[in-house]
Short mmCIF file of C-alpha atoms and ligand atoms in Angstrom, two decimals:
data_model
loop_
_atom_site.label_atom_id
_atom_site.label_comp_id
_atom_site.label_asym_id
_atom_site.label_seq_id
_atom_site.Cartn_x
_atom_site.Cartn_y
_atom_site.Cartn_z
CA UNK U 1 24.12 -29.93 14.47
CA UNK U 2 25.88 -31.88 11.71
CA UNK U 3 29.33 -31.05 10.32
CA UNK U 4 29.60 -29.41 6.91
CA UNK U 5 32.50 -29.35 4.49
CA UNK U 6 31.32 -26.09 2.91
CA UNK U 7 30.03 -22.79 4.21
CA UNK U 8 26.68 -23.18 5.88
CA UNK U 9 23.86 -21.54 3.91
CA UNK U 10 20.80 -21.76 6.12
CA UNK U 11 20.24 -20.02 9.47
CA UNK U 12 19.07 -23.27 11.10
CA UNK U 13 22.38 -24.92 10.20
CA UNK U 14 24.45 -22.35 12.11
CA UNK U 15 25.83 -23.41 15.45
CA UNK U 16 25.84 -20.57 18.00
CA UNK U 17 26.40 -17.09 16.43
CA UNK U 18 22.89 -15.90 17.37
CA UNK U 19 24.20 -12.54 18.48
CA UNK U 20 26.32 -11.96 15.38
CA UNK U 21 23.46 -13.21 13.19
CA UNK U 22 21.03 -10.64 14.65
CA UNK U 23 23.65 -7.87 14.52
CA UNK U 24 24.35 -8.60 10.88
CA UNK U 25 20.68 -8.61 9.91
CA UNK U 26 20.17 -5.33 11.71
CA UNK U 27 23.29 -3.84 10.10
CA UNK U 28 22.35 -4.63 6.50
CA UNK U 29 18.92 -3.22 7.15
CA UNK U 30 20.18 -0.03 8.74
CA UNK U 31 23.61 0.88 7.37
CA UNK U 32 25.12 1.52 3.95
CA UNK U 33 28.19 -0.54 4.69
CA UNK U 34 29.06 -3.39 7.02
CA UNK U 35 32.22 -5.41 7.41
CA UNK U 36 32.48 -8.89 8.87
CA UNK U 37 35.98 -9.66 10.06
CA UNK U 38 37.57 -12.71 11.63
CA UNK U 39 40.37 -15.18 11.23
CA UNK U 40 40.48 -17.79 8.53
CA UNK U 41 37.87 -20.56 8.87
CA UNK U 42 36.10 -18.92 11.74
CA UNK U 43 32.76 -18.94 9.89
CA UNK U 44 32.47 -15.56 8.12
CA UNK U 45 31.10 -16.81 4.81
CA UNK U 46 28.61 -19.07 6.61
CA UNK U 47 27.33 -16.22 8.75
CA UNK U 48 26.97 -13.88 5.78
CA UNK U 49 25.20 -16.43 3.61
CA UNK U 50 22.82 -17.51 6.34
CA UNK U 51 21.99 -13.97 7.46
CA UNK U 52 21.20 -12.73 3.95
CA UNK U 53 19.41 -15.83 2.68
CA UNK U 54 16.04 -14.09 2.39
CA UNK U 55 17.37 -10.91 0.79
CA UNK U 56 18.16 -10.17 -2.86
CA UNK U 57 21.95 -10.37 -2.95
CA UNK U 58 24.93 -10.27 -5.23
CA UNK U 59 27.75 -12.41 -3.89
CA UNK U 60 31.23 -11.86 -5.28
CA UNK U 61 34.07 -13.95 -3.90
CA UNK U 62 37.50 -12.54 -4.67
CA UNK U 63 39.51 -15.04 -2.63
CA UNK U 64 40.96 -16.48 -5.86
CA UNK U 65 42.98 -13.26 -6.28
CA UNK U 66 44.90 -14.02 -3.07
CA UNK U 67 47.78 -15.65 -4.92
CA UNK U 68 48.18 -12.81 -7.42
CA UNK U 69 50.42 -9.79 -7.05
CA UNK U 70 47.98 -7.49 -8.83
CA UNK U 71 44.62 -7.71 -10.55
CA UNK U 72 43.05 -5.76 -13.38
CA UNK U 73 39.61 -4.21 -13.66
CA UNK U 74 38.74 -6.80 -16.33
CA UNK U 75 39.48 -9.61 -13.88
CA UNK U 76 37.20 -8.04 -11.29
CA UNK U 77 34.50 -7.48 -13.91
CA UNK U 78 34.62 -11.12 -14.91
CA UNK U 79 33.93 -12.20 -11.32
CA UNK U 80 31.14 -9.66 -11.14
CA UNK U 81 29.71 -10.94 -14.42
CA UNK U 82 29.37 -14.45 -12.96
CA UNK U 83 27.66 -13.09 -9.85
CA UNK U 84 25.25 -11.02 -11.94
CA UNK U 85 24.38 -14.09 -14.00
CA UNK U 86 23.53 -15.93 -10.77
CA UNK U 87 21.49 -13.00 -9.60
CA UNK U 88 19.36 -13.06 -12.78
CA UNK U 89 17.62 -16.20 -11.57
CA UNK U 90 16.25 -14.19 -8.64
CA UNK U 91 13.95 -12.08 -10.83
CA UNK U 92 13.90 -12.08 -14.63
CA UNK U 93 13.08 -8.37 -14.71
CA UNK U 94 16.60 -7.56 -13.51
CA UNK U 95 17.65 -8.03 -17.14
CA UNK U 96 15.70 -4.93 -18.22
CA UNK U 97 17.64 -2.83 -15.75
CA UNK U 98 21.04 -4.34 -16.49
CA UNK U 99 20.57 -3.97 -20.24
CA UNK U 100 20.56 -0.19 -19.81
CA UNK U 101 24.24 -0.32 -18.73
CA UNK U 102 26.64 0.56 -21.55
CA UNK U 103 28.89 -2.39 -22.32
CA UNK U 104 26.60 -4.99 -20.70
CA UNK U 105 24.13 -7.33 -22.40
CA UNK U 106 21.95 -10.04 -20.95
CA UNK U 107 21.50 -13.15 -23.07
CA UNK U 108 18.97 -15.48 -21.51
CA UNK U 109 20.42 -16.22 -18.10
CA UNK U 110 23.94 -15.07 -18.90
CA UNK U 111 25.47 -11.62 -18.62
CA UNK U 112 28.04 -10.61 -21.20
CA UNK U 113 30.38 -7.68 -20.86
CA UNK U 114 32.26 -5.75 -23.53
CA UNK U 115 36.01 -5.63 -23.29
CA UNK U 116 38.48 -2.79 -23.53
CA UNK U 117 37.29 0.79 -23.93
CA UNK U 118 33.58 -0.06 -24.10
CA UNK U 119 33.59 -2.19 -20.93
CA UNK U 120 30.98 -1.16 -18.37
CA UNK U 121 31.62 1.10 -15.41
CA UNK U 122 31.13 -0.48 -12.00
CA UNK U 123 29.20 2.64 -11.01
CA UNK U 124 26.72 2.15 -13.87
CA UNK U 125 26.13 -1.47 -12.86
CA UNK U 126 25.49 -0.37 -9.28
CA UNK U 127 23.10 2.34 -10.48
CA UNK U 128 21.07 -0.15 -12.47
CA UNK U 129 20.87 -2.53 -9.51
CA UNK U 130 19.80 0.33 -7.28
CA UNK U 131 17.01 1.23 -9.69
CA UNK U 132 15.82 -2.37 -9.76
CA UNK U 133 15.79 -2.52 -5.95
CA UNK U 134 14.00 0.84 -5.69
CA UNK U 135 11.26 -0.23 -8.12
CA UNK U 136 10.78 -3.53 -6.27
CA UNK U 137 10.77 -1.74 -2.91
CA UNK U 138 13.59 -3.92 -1.57
CA UNK U 139 17.13 -3.53 -0.36
CA UNK U 140 19.85 -5.28 -2.29
CA UNK U 141 22.90 -6.61 -0.44
CA UNK U 142 26.11 -6.38 -2.40
CA UNK U 143 28.55 -8.83 -0.81
CA UNK U 144 32.26 -8.98 -1.51
CA UNK U 145 33.90 -11.90 0.28
CA UNK U 146 37.62 -11.46 1.09
CA UNK U 147 37.25 -7.89 -0.16
CA UNK U 148 40.77 -6.92 0.95
CA UNK U 149 42.14 -8.70 -2.13
CA UNK U 150 40.76 -5.81 -4.21
CA UNK U 151 43.52 -3.63 -2.78
CA UNK U 152 45.59 -5.14 -5.62
CA UNK U 153 43.25 -3.77 -8.29
CA UNK U 154 45.20 -1.52 -10.65
CA UNK U 155 43.90 1.08 -13.05
CA UNK U 156 40.39 1.58 -11.66
CA UNK U 157 39.27 3.19 -8.44
CA UNK U 158 36.76 0.78 -7.07
CA UNK U 159 36.66 2.71 -3.79
CA UNK U 160 35.47 5.76 -5.70
CA UNK U 161 32.57 3.74 -7.11
CA UNK U 162 31.72 2.33 -3.69
CA UNK U 163 31.84 5.80 -2.10
CA UNK U 164 29.53 7.12 -4.81
CA UNK U 165 27.11 4.28 -4.10
CA UNK U 166 27.42 4.88 -0.35
CA UNK U 167 26.30 8.48 -0.81
CA UNK U 168 23.73 8.14 -3.57
CA UNK U 169 22.34 4.65 -3.98
CA UNK U 170 19.99 4.19 -1.04
CA UNK U 171 18.68 0.78 -2.06
CA UNK U 172 22.03 -0.97 -1.97
CA UNK U 173 23.85 -2.00 1.17
CA UNK U 174 27.44 -3.26 1.04
CA UNK U 175 28.71 -6.18 3.02
CA UNK U 176 32.42 -6.93 2.98
CA UNK U 177 34.06 -9.91 4.63
CA UNK U 178 37.74 -10.22 5.30
CA UNK U 179 40.17 -12.46 7.09
CA UNK U 180 43.03 -9.97 6.73
CA UNK U 181 41.57 -7.26 8.88
CA UNK U 182 44.34 -4.69 8.61
CA UNK U 183 44.43 -5.05 4.85
CA UNK U 184 40.66 -4.62 4.64
CA UNK U 185 40.98 -1.30 6.46
CA UNK U 186 43.88 -0.32 4.25
CA UNK U 187 41.73 -1.12 1.22
CA UNK U 188 38.74 0.91 2.47
CA UNK U 189 40.96 3.78 3.67
CA UNK U 190 38.26 5.18 5.92
CA UNK U 191 40.86 6.91 8.09
CA UNK U 192 42.64 8.56 5.18
CA UNK U 193 41.42 12.12 4.53
CA UNK U 194 42.29 11.82 0.84
CA UNK U 195 40.11 8.72 0.42
CA UNK U 196 36.61 8.98 -1.06
CA UNK U 197 35.32 6.86 1.84
CA UNK U 198 36.92 9.05 4.50
CA UNK U 199 34.68 9.65 7.48
CA UNK U 200 31.89 7.31 6.34
CA UNK U 201 30.38 5.14 9.04
CA UNK U 202 31.01 1.43 8.64
CA UNK U 203 29.39 -1.09 10.94
CA UNK U 204 31.82 -3.78 12.05
CA UNK U 205 30.97 -7.29 13.16
CA UNK U 206 33.78 -9.40 14.48
CA UNK U 207 33.60 -13.15 14.51
CA UNK U 208 35.76 -14.70 17.19
CA UNK U 209 36.76 -18.34 17.50
CA UNK U 210 34.38 -20.34 19.70
CA UNK U 211 35.18 -20.37 23.41
CA UNK U 212 36.57 -23.63 24.77
CA UNK U 213 33.15 -24.58 26.18
CA UNK U 214 31.30 -23.75 22.97
CA UNK U 215 33.84 -25.61 20.85
CA UNK U 216 33.39 -28.73 22.97
CA UNK U 217 29.62 -28.37 22.73
CA UNK U 218 29.85 -28.00 18.93
CA UNK U 219 31.75 -31.26 18.62
CA UNK U 220 29.64 -33.10 21.17
CA UNK U 221 26.35 -32.13 19.51
CA UNK U 222 27.67 -32.97 16.05
CA UNK U 223 28.75 -36.43 17.12
CA UNK U 224 25.53 -37.02 19.05
CA UNK U 225 23.55 -36.26 15.94
CA UNK U 226 25.49 -38.92 14.07
CA UNK U 227 25.24 -41.30 17.04
CA UNK U 228 28.99 -41.49 17.44
CA UNK U 229 30.19 -41.97 21.01
CA UNK U 230 32.95 -39.63 22.16
CA UNK U 231 34.68 -39.34 25.48
CA UNK U 232 35.67 -36.14 27.23
CA UNK U 233 39.40 -36.70 26.65
CA UNK U 234 38.83 -36.73 22.89
CA UNK U 235 36.80 -33.51 23.01
CA UNK U 236 39.24 -31.73 25.33
CA UNK U 237 42.27 -32.76 23.28
CA UNK U 238 40.62 -31.73 20.02
CA UNK U 239 39.81 -28.26 21.28
CA UNK U 240 43.17 -27.85 22.96
CA UNK U 241 44.94 -28.59 19.65
CA UNK U 242 42.55 -27.01 17.13
CA UNK U 243 41.29 -24.09 19.19
CA UNK U 244 37.81 -22.72 18.68
CA UNK U 245 38.14 -22.45 14.92
CA UNK U 246 34.92 -23.92 13.65
CA UNK U 247 36.37 -24.82 10.23
CA UNK U 248 39.02 -27.10 11.76
CA UNK U 249 36.53 -28.56 14.24
CA UNK U 250 34.15 -29.37 11.38
CA UNK U 251 37.00 -30.97 9.48
CA UNK U 252 37.80 -33.17 12.46
CA UNK U 253 34.12 -34.01 12.81
CA UNK U 254 33.83 -35.11 9.19
CA UNK U 255 37.02 -37.13 9.31
CA UNK U 256 35.93 -38.90 12.47
CA UNK U 257 32.53 -39.73 10.98
CA UNK U 258 34.27 -41.09 7.95
CA UNK U 259 36.34 -43.44 10.13
CA UNK U 260 33.32 -44.37 12.22
CA UNK U 261 35.22 -44.12 15.53
CA UNK U 262 36.90 -41.56 17.70
CA UNK U 263 40.59 -41.96 18.17
CA UNK U 264 43.12 -39.46 19.46
CA UNK U 265 45.29 -40.24 16.46
CA UNK U 266 42.69 -38.64 14.16
CA UNK U 267 43.18 -35.32 15.96
CA UNK U 268 46.91 -35.42 15.23
CA UNK U 269 46.22 -36.29 11.61
CA UNK U 270 43.92 -33.29 11.34
CA UNK U 271 46.57 -31.06 12.93
CA UNK U 272 49.13 -32.31 10.39
CA UNK U 273 46.80 -31.82 7.43
CA UNK U 274 45.70 -28.42 8.68
CA UNK U 275 49.37 -27.44 9.11
CA UNK U 276 50.06 -28.25 5.48
CA UNK U 277 47.18 -26.05 4.37
CA UNK U 278 48.16 -23.19 6.67
CA UNK U 279 51.83 -23.34 5.66
CA UNK U 280 50.86 -23.36 2.01
CA UNK U 281 48.74 -20.24 2.53
CA UNK U 282 51.51 -18.59 4.49
CA UNK U 283 53.97 -19.37 1.68
CA UNK U 284 51.60 -17.73 -0.81
CA UNK U 285 51.85 -14.65 1.36
CA UNK U 286 55.67 -14.92 1.45
CA UNK U 287 55.78 -15.19 -2.35
CA UNK U 288 53.45 -12.23 -2.79
CA UNK U 289 55.52 -10.13 -0.37
CA UNK U 290 58.85 -11.31 -1.76
CA UNK U 291 60.70 -11.65 1.56
CA UNK U 292 61.57 -14.70 3.61
CA UNK U 293 62.21 -12.54 6.67
CA UNK U 294 58.58 -13.04 7.59
CA UNK U 295 59.28 -16.74 8.21
CA UNK U 296 62.01 -15.87 10.70
CA UNK U 297 59.69 -13.47 12.51
CA UNK U 298 56.98 -16.11 12.82
CA UNK U 299 59.62 -18.50 14.16
CA UNK U 300 60.79 -15.89 16.65
CA UNK U 301 57.25 -15.32 17.87
CA UNK U 302 56.47 -19.05 17.78
CA UNK U 303 54.55 -20.69 20.61
CA UNK U 304 55.43 -18.41 23.54
CA UNK U 305 55.19 -15.04 21.83
CA UNK U 306 57.96 -12.45 21.76
CA UNK U 307 58.57 -8.75 22.32
CA UNK U 308 59.88 -6.31 19.71
CA UNK U 309 63.46 -6.50 20.97
CA UNK U 310 63.39 -10.30 21.24
CA UNK U 311 62.24 -10.54 17.63
CA UNK U 312 64.89 -8.10 16.51
CA UNK U 313 67.66 -9.98 18.30
CA UNK U 314 66.46 -13.31 16.92
CA UNK U 315 66.33 -11.96 13.36
CA UNK U 316 69.79 -10.39 13.52
CA UNK U 317 71.24 -13.57 14.94
CA UNK U 318 69.62 -15.80 12.31
CA UNK U 319 70.29 -13.57 9.32
CA UNK U 320 73.66 -12.21 10.43
CA UNK U 321 72.76 -8.68 9.33
CA UNK U 322 71.55 -5.56 11.05
CA UNK U 323 67.78 -5.05 10.91
CA UNK U 324 66.68 -1.43 10.99
CA UNK U 325 63.79 -0.52 13.27
CA UNK U 326 61.82 0.91 10.35
CA UNK U 327 62.14 -2.36 8.46
CA UNK U 328 61.07 -4.45 11.43
CA UNK U 329 58.06 -2.15 11.92
CA UNK U 330 57.05 -2.62 8.31
CA UNK U 331 57.43 -6.41 8.43
CA UNK U 332 55.47 -6.69 11.68
CA UNK U 333 52.72 -4.41 10.37
CA UNK U 334 52.30 -6.56 7.27
CA UNK U 335 52.10 -9.72 9.38
CA UNK U 336 49.49 -8.12 11.65
CA UNK U 337 47.48 -6.69 8.74
CA UNK U 338 47.38 -10.13 7.14
CA UNK U 339 46.18 -11.73 10.37
CA UNK U 340 49.23 -13.90 11.02
CA UNK U 341 50.29 -12.28 14.26
CA UNK U 342 48.66 -10.14 16.93
CA UNK U 343 50.03 -7.63 19.38
CA UNK U 344 48.68 -7.55 22.90
CA UNK U 345 50.39 -5.11 25.23
CA UNK U 346 54.02 -5.54 24.31
CA UNK U 347 53.81 -9.16 23.23
CA UNK U 348 53.51 -10.40 19.66
CA UNK U 349 51.73 -13.77 19.37
CA UNK U 350 50.31 -16.11 16.74
CA UNK U 351 46.55 -16.42 17.22
CA UNK U 352 45.98 -19.41 14.91
CA UNK U 353 46.76 -22.58 16.91
CA UNK U 354 47.73 -24.41 13.72
CA UNK U 355 50.22 -21.80 12.54
CA UNK U 356 51.57 -21.63 16.07
CA UNK U 357 52.06 -25.39 16.09
CA UNK U 358 53.79 -25.46 12.71
CA UNK U 359 55.74 -22.19 13.01
CA UNK U 360 59.07 -23.94 13.64
CA UNK U 361 58.79 -26.16 10.59
CA UNK U 362 57.75 -23.66 7.93
CA UNK U 363 59.70 -24.01 4.71
CA UNK U 364 58.67 -22.01 1.65
N1 LIG C 401 28.15 -21.44 12.76
C1 LIG C 401 28.53 -22.56 12.15
N2 LIG C 401 27.92 -23.73 12.42
C2 LIG C 401 28.31 -24.87 11.84
N3 LIG C 401 29.33 -24.97 10.97
C3 LIG C 401 29.99 -23.82 10.66
C4 LIG C 401 29.61 -22.57 11.22
N4 LIG C 401 30.46 -21.63 10.75
C5 LIG C 401 31.29 -22.25 9.92
N5 LIG C 401 31.03 -23.56 9.86
C6 LIG C 401 31.78 -24.56 9.08
O1 LIG C 401 33.17 -24.21 9.18
C7 LIG C 401 33.83 -24.22 7.92
C8 LIG C 401 34.41 -22.86 7.62
O2 LIG C 401 33.36 -21.93 7.52
P1 LIG C 401 33.38 -20.68 6.54
O3 LIG C 401 33.87 -21.06 5.20
O4 LIG C 401 32.05 -20.04 6.66
O5 LIG C 401 34.46 -19.78 7.30
P2 LIG C 401 35.26 -18.53 6.76
O6 LIG C 401 35.58 -17.70 7.96
O7 LIG C 401 34.53 -17.89 5.66
O8 LIG C 401 36.57 -19.24 6.22
P3 LIG C 401 37.65 -18.68 5.20
O9 LIG C 401 38.50 -17.75 5.98
O10 LIG C 401 38.39 -19.91 4.74
O11 LIG C 401 36.91 -18.00 4.09
C9 LIG C 401 32.76 -24.71 6.92
O12 LIG C 401 32.95 -26.09 6.73
C10 LIG C 401 31.44 -24.46 7.60
O13 LIG C 401 30.49 -25.40 7.25
MG1 LIG C 402 35.06 -17.39 3.73
#
């Protein structure tokens, strides 16, 4: 199994994940809506792409909205426009169906959308895709990667459109991926009685980091394939420092291949580079949330983990002000919803080994 620097696209390139692969295929066949959740770089996009490779699919990636405080319907439409243009190459006849949508025109292999008042409705686009799928006798998978970012969409109820499709468009199945699990649920609002999606069944597939044994096997097989010799100490140290996060393990694999030798120093270099990336992402979150108190909480939780009262004491000591319980609850909830910390029993911990490692040195 070689190492890849991008999401894997083909089933035969996936290491492990047989169970999740089968579950996902079954889910898109059977249910109207499926979510794939898991930490950053755990392999969500790879699993989704590989499992839907033989299906007609629209793939919209909204990760780029992560750094923004809010997004408009036009911004979402523009991403959708690009995905629809890609989809046209699947079957030229799709154009006939899309051209029926008010505010949408297909020119050759490009989709163009009107702006302002005459821009198309998401619902109408979904209806036309559903009709195409019905006439072809196929199921269309509509994928939104990092879907939780759409929670920032202002001025258009995308959930309303999705709920309408859930109930009425039988030839479309939705597949949402998200690394900020709590936010994804907040976006879908399935537990909120006032939400259009309330009470709908959503199949959930969770991707976990590889176990220690599997992570070692992933590295060993990758190196074997490239005829690079590795010793057990290298493998053990790599997995101890990078955890079972397949994205970081692949990164180490590629870097080692590039050097042509295994050396424990490369692992530390990867940890340092990964830390920079993780801190940068965390700082984007801090900027979007507008409070540096989150940094102090992550420091308080740090490598050992901490309880509610330990975090509170640490914060009050560091900031020199009283922290109200309601505020601490809100801050902790946002950190959990964004996947930065976890709560098990009474202990808050940082699940990402890289963020854990760099928690003391975060500066935003
Ligand atoms: N099952 C797998 N087998 C081999 N390589 C994998 C597998 N899953 C992921 N990878 C590799 O790990 C890296 C991260 O994968 P991917 O982008 O799919 O993860 P992700 O969970 O979508 O990450 P992100 O949270 O950044 O979107 C990629 O380089 C990819 O090639
Ligand atoms: Mg991804």
